[in-house]
Amino acid sequence: PYRGGMRRLALLAPAILLLAGCATSAPPPPAAGGADPVDLVGLWRVSDAEGADERTWLRLDAGELTLWQECGYLSGAWVATDALFLGSIYGGNGDCISGNRVPELPWLEAAAGYTRTGDGWALTDAGGAVVATLSVDGAPAPHPDIIDDYTRPPVVTDATREALAPAAPLPSGFEVADVTGRWVATAPGAPEQPFVEFAPDGSWTGSDGCNGGAGRWASDGRGGLLTTSGVSTLIGCDGVQVPGMVASARSAGMQFGELVLFDAAGQELGRLQRG
């Protein structure tokens, strides 16, 4: 969507991406849910947020995030359920990038859920405290390196609704999992044991035995699991693609003492054991 092949868009180095967006707050407690993530699609002025000013807007399309700031724009992705919200930044234009690093965004890094506030939304941290308020109020000025559509609210289509549709519930026979901690997979021949560790602060790290991965996570206490992830190296490996499984997971359950990850359609992605 960007002019000139996304001219001036700065993609961050993998090592930087893996560090970007890690939360400093714990995953949210069990949530009642009931919201529709489709209603988050729009162009929102950001207020009541650390580091935000009158030129901060957040544009949310189906999985695509654009954050307008005084310096220009940042690009990223977001995921949401009826109660949870996670956003991450992976790049931006040169004026917003300093030394191949995105600026710190404490409010976005802390966001783990959302609630309705009149005609807008409040993004909340793991404890339910508001970290940002989203409201319909104006629009960013056009930027020479991004098409004008990105200064306007996105249109909700059938494809949007499909992309943000609820994940399948846990299959019968599975218990809701507390994923916090370290989980490992058996992979004979891998240089290192494939693993993922879900930290209490809402960050996760992992490896397929050769390549590392990292991001953020949140769970709703009902089996739902959301994750974000950065890029990874692409070394050929005989391990188990644990970071990829985590990045694709939308729910998690326990069966026979194993953590089982499922995708949005309810298909099993893989099994892990406490390690």
Coordinates of C-alpha atoms in Angstrom, one line a residue:
P1 CA 0.0 0.0 0.0
Y2 CA 3.0 2.4 0.3
R3 CA 4.2 4.4 -2.6
G4 CA 7.5 3.6 -4.3
G5 CA 7.6 0.1 -2.9
M6 CA 7.1 1.4 0.6
R7 CA 9.7 4.0 0.0
R8 CA 11.7 5.0 3.1
L9 CA 10.0 2.2 5.2
A10 CA 12.7 1.0 7.6
L11 CA 12.5 -2.6 8.5
L12 CA 14.2 -3.3 11.8
A13 CA 17.0 -5.8 12.2
P14 CA 15.8 -9.2 13.6
A15 CA 17.6 -8.7 16.9
I16 CA 15.9 -5.4 17.4
L17 CA 12.5 -6.8 16.4
L18 CA 12.7 -9.6 18.9
L19 CA 13.1 -7.0 21.6
A20 CA 10.4 -4.6 20.4
G21 CA 7.1 -4.6 22.0
C22 CA 7.8 -6.8 25.0
A23 CA 5.3 -6.2 27.8
T24 CA 6.2 -5.1 31.2
S25 CA 2.9 -6.1 32.8
A26 CA 1.4 -9.5 33.6
P27 CA -1.1 -11.3 31.3
P28 CA -4.6 -10.2 32.1
P29 CA -6.8 -12.1 34.6
P30 CA -9.8 -14.1 33.4
A31 CA -12.0 -11.8 31.3
A32 CA -15.7 -11.9 30.8
G33 CA -15.4 -10.8 27.1
G34 CA -18.3 -9.7 25.1
A35 CA -16.7 -7.1 22.8
D36 CA -16.3 -7.4 19.1
P37 CA -12.8 -6.8 17.8
V38 CA -14.3 -5.7 14.5
D39 CA -15.4 -2.5 16.3
L40 CA -11.8 -1.7 16.9
V41 CA -11.3 -1.2 13.2
G42 CA -11.0 2.6 12.6
L43 CA -8.9 5.7 12.8
W44 CA -8.5 6.8 16.5
R45 CA -6.9 9.7 18.2
V46 CA -4.7 8.5 21.0
S47 CA -4.9 10.4 24.3
D48 CA -4.2 9.7 28.0
A49 CA -1.2 7.7 26.9
E50 CA 2.5 8.0 27.9
G51 CA 4.4 9.7 25.1
A52 CA 1.3 10.5 23.0
D53 CA 0.4 14.1 21.9
E54 CA -2.2 15.8 19.7
R55 CA -0.6 14.3 16.6
T56 CA -0.9 10.7 17.7
W57 CA -3.4 8.6 15.8
L58 CA -3.8 4.8 15.7
R59 CA -5.3 3.3 12.5
L60 CA -6.4 -0.3 13.0
D61 CA -7.4 -2.4 9.9
A62 CA -7.7 -6.1 9.7
G63 CA -4.5 -7.2 11.5
E64 CA -2.7 -4.1 10.2
L65 CA -1.6 -1.2 12.5
T66 CA -0.4 2.2 11.5
L67 CA 0.6 4.6 14.3
W68 CA 0.9 8.3 13.3
Q69 CA 3.2 10.5 15.4
E70 CA 4.9 13.8 15.1
C71 CA 7.8 12.1 13.4
G72 CA 5.7 10.4 10.8
Y73 CA 4.3 6.9 11.0
L74 CA 5.1 3.5 12.4
S75 CA 3.8 0.2 11.0
G76 CA 2.9 -3.0 12.8
A77 CA 0.2 -5.6 13.6
W78 CA -2.5 -6.2 16.1
V79 CA -4.6 -9.1 17.3
A80 CA -7.7 -9.2 19.5
T81 CA -10.4 -11.4 21.0
D82 CA -13.6 -10.3 22.7
A83 CA -11.5 -9.2 25.7
L84 CA -7.8 -9.2 24.8
F85 CA -5.7 -6.8 22.6
L86 CA -2.1 -6.9 21.7
G87 CA -0.2 -4.6 19.3
S88 CA 3.3 -4.6 18.0
I89 CA 5.5 -2.3 15.8
Y90 CA 7.9 -3.7 13.3
G91 CA 9.0 -0.7 11.2
G92 CA 8.3 2.8 10.1
N93 CA 9.5 5.8 8.1
G94 CA 13.0 7.1 8.6
D95 CA 12.0 10.1 10.8
C96 CA 10.4 7.8 13.4
I97 CA 13.4 5.3 13.4
S98 CA 16.5 6.1 15.3
G99 CA 19.5 3.8 15.0
N100 CA 17.3 1.0 13.6
R101 CA 15.1 1.1 16.7
V102 CA 11.5 2.1 17.0
P103 CA 10.7 4.7 19.7
E104 CA 9.6 3.4 23.0
L105 CA 5.8 3.1 23.2
P106 CA 5.0 2.2 26.8
W107 CA 1.3 2.4 26.4
L108 CA 1.2 0.1 23.4
E109 CA 3.7 -2.3 25.0
A110 CA 1.5 -2.5 28.1
A111 CA -1.8 -2.9 26.4
A112 CA -3.4 -6.3 27.0
G113 CA -7.2 -5.6 26.8
Y114 CA -9.8 -3.1 25.8
T115 CA -13.2 -1.8 27.0
R116 CA -15.8 0.5 25.5
T117 CA -15.9 4.1 26.5
G118 CA -18.8 6.0 24.9
D119 CA -18.0 6.1 21.2
G120 CA -14.4 5.0 21.6
W121 CA -12.2 2.6 23.5
A122 CA -9.9 2.4 26.5
L123 CA -6.8 0.2 26.1
T124 CA -6.0 -1.4 29.5
D125 CA -3.0 -3.2 31.0
A126 CA -3.0 -6.5 32.7
G127 CA -4.5 -5.1 35.9
G128 CA -7.3 -3.2 34.1
A129 CA -5.7 0.2 34.3
V130 CA -6.2 2.5 31.3
V131 CA -3.0 3.0 29.3
A132 CA -4.6 4.8 26.4
T133 CA -7.9 6.3 25.2
L134 CA -9.0 5.9 21.6
S135 CA -11.6 8.4 20.2
V136 CA -12.8 9.6 16.8
D137 CA -11.3 13.1 16.5
G138 CA -9.7 14.4 13.4
A139 CA -7.1 12.8 11.2
P140 CA -3.3 12.9 10.5
A141 CA -2.0 15.2 7.8
P142 CA -1.0 13.4 4.6
H143 CA 2.5 12.1 4.4
P144 CA 4.6 12.0 1.1
D145 CA 5.6 8.4 1.6
I146 CA 2.2 6.8 2.4
I147 CA -1.0 6.8 0.4
D148 CA -3.8 9.1 1.5
D149 CA -6.0 6.1 2.3
Y150 CA -4.0 5.7 5.5
T151 CA -5.1 9.1 6.8
R152 CA -8.8 7.9 6.6
P153 CA -10.6 5.2 8.6
P154 CA -10.5 1.7 7.0
V155 CA -13.7 0.2 5.5
V156 CA -15.0 -2.9 7.3
T157 CA -15.6 -5.6 4.7
D158 CA -16.5 -9.3 4.9
A159 CA -12.8 -10.1 4.7
T160 CA -12.3 -7.9 7.7
R161 CA -14.9 -9.7 9.7
E162 CA -13.5 -13.1 8.6
A163 CA -10.0 -12.0 9.7
L164 CA -11.2 -11.0 13.1
A165 CA -13.7 -13.8 13.7
P166 CA -13.5 -15.6 17.0
A167 CA -11.2 -18.6 17.3
A168 CA -12.7 -22.0 17.8
P169 CA -13.2 -23.0 21.4
L170 CA -11.1 -25.6 23.1
P171 CA -12.1 -29.1 22.0
S172 CA -13.8 -31.3 24.5
G173 CA -11.4 -33.3 26.8
F174 CA -9.1 -30.3 27.3
E175 CA -8.7 -28.2 30.4
V176 CA -7.9 -24.5 30.3
A177 CA -4.1 -24.1 30.5
D178 CA -2.0 -21.8 32.6
V179 CA 0.8 -21.4 30.1
T180 CA 3.1 -19.4 32.3
G181 CA 6.6 -21.1 32.5
R182 CA 8.9 -23.1 30.3
W183 CA 7.7 -25.8 27.9
V184 CA 9.8 -28.0 25.7
A185 CA 9.5 -30.3 22.7
T186 CA 11.4 -33.4 21.9
A187 CA 13.5 -33.1 18.8
P188 CA 16.4 -35.6 18.3
G189 CA 19.2 -34.1 16.4
A190 CA 18.5 -30.5 17.1
P191 CA 21.5 -28.5 18.3
E192 CA 19.4 -27.2 21.2
Q193 CA 16.1 -28.4 22.8
P194 CA 13.2 -26.5 21.2
F195 CA 11.3 -24.6 23.8
V196 CA 9.0 -21.7 24.7
E197 CA 9.0 -19.7 27.9
F198 CA 5.9 -17.6 28.7
A199 CA 7.1 -15.1 31.3
P200 CA 4.8 -13.6 33.9
D201 CA 5.5 -10.2 32.5
G202 CA 3.6 -11.0 29.3
S203 CA 6.7 -11.7 27.1
W204 CA 7.7 -15.0 25.5
T205 CA 10.9 -16.3 24.1
G206 CA 11.5 -19.6 22.3
S207 CA 13.6 -21.6 19.9
D208 CA 13.1 -24.3 17.3
G209 CA 16.5 -25.7 18.2
C210 CA 18.4 -23.4 15.9
N211 CA 16.5 -20.1 15.5
G212 CA 15.1 -17.9 18.3
G213 CA 11.8 -16.2 18.5
A214 CA 10.2 -13.7 20.9
G215 CA 7.1 -11.6 21.4
R216 CA 4.2 -10.9 23.7
W217 CA 1.3 -13.0 25.0
A218 CA -2.0 -12.7 26.8
S219 CA -4.6 -15.2 27.9
D220 CA -8.3 -14.8 28.9
G221 CA -8.6 -17.6 31.4
R222 CA -11.1 -19.3 29.1
G223 CA -8.6 -21.1 26.9
G224 CA -8.0 -18.1 24.5
L225 CA -4.4 -17.3 23.8
L226 CA -3.0 -14.3 21.9
T227 CA 0.6 -13.8 20.8
T228 CA 2.7 -11.4 18.8
S229 CA 6.1 -12.2 17.4
G230 CA 9.0 -10.6 15.7
V231 CA 11.1 -12.0 12.8
S232 CA 13.6 -14.8 13.2
T233 CA 16.6 -16.2 11.5
L234 CA 16.0 -18.8 8.9
I235 CA 18.7 -21.4 9.7
G236 CA 17.7 -24.9 8.5
C237 CA 17.0 -27.0 11.5
D238 CA 15.9 -30.5 12.4
G239 CA 14.1 -29.2 15.5
V240 CA 10.5 -28.4 16.2
Q241 CA 9.0 -25.1 15.0
V242 CA 8.0 -24.0 18.5
P243 CA 8.1 -20.2 17.8
G244 CA 6.0 -20.7 14.8
M245 CA 3.5 -22.7 16.7
V246 CA 3.3 -20.0 19.4
A247 CA 2.9 -17.3 16.8
S248 CA -0.1 -19.1 15.2
A249 CA -1.8 -20.1 18.4
R250 CA -5.2 -18.8 19.3
S251 CA -6.0 -21.2 22.2
A252 CA -4.2 -23.5 24.6
G253 CA -5.4 -26.5 26.6
M254 CA -4.0 -29.2 28.9
Q255 CA -4.4 -32.9 28.2
F256 CA -2.5 -35.8 29.8
G257 CA -0.1 -33.3 31.4
E258 CA 0.9 -31.7 28.0
L259 CA 0.3 -28.2 26.8
V260 CA -1.5 -28.3 23.5
L261 CA -1.6 -25.3 21.2
F262 CA -4.4 -24.8 18.7
D263 CA -4.9 -22.4 15.7
A264 CA -7.9 -20.2 15.0
A265 CA -9.8 -23.1 13.4
G266 CA -9.2 -25.4 16.4
Q267 CA -6.6 -27.5 14.6
E268 CA -3.8 -28.8 16.9
L269 CA -0.5 -27.2 16.3
G270 CA 1.7 -29.2 18.6
R271 CA 2.3 -30.5 22.2
L272 CA 4.8 -29.4 24.7
Q273 CA 5.9 -30.6 28.2
R274 CA 7.0 -28.7 31.2
G275 CA 10.7 -28.2 31.1

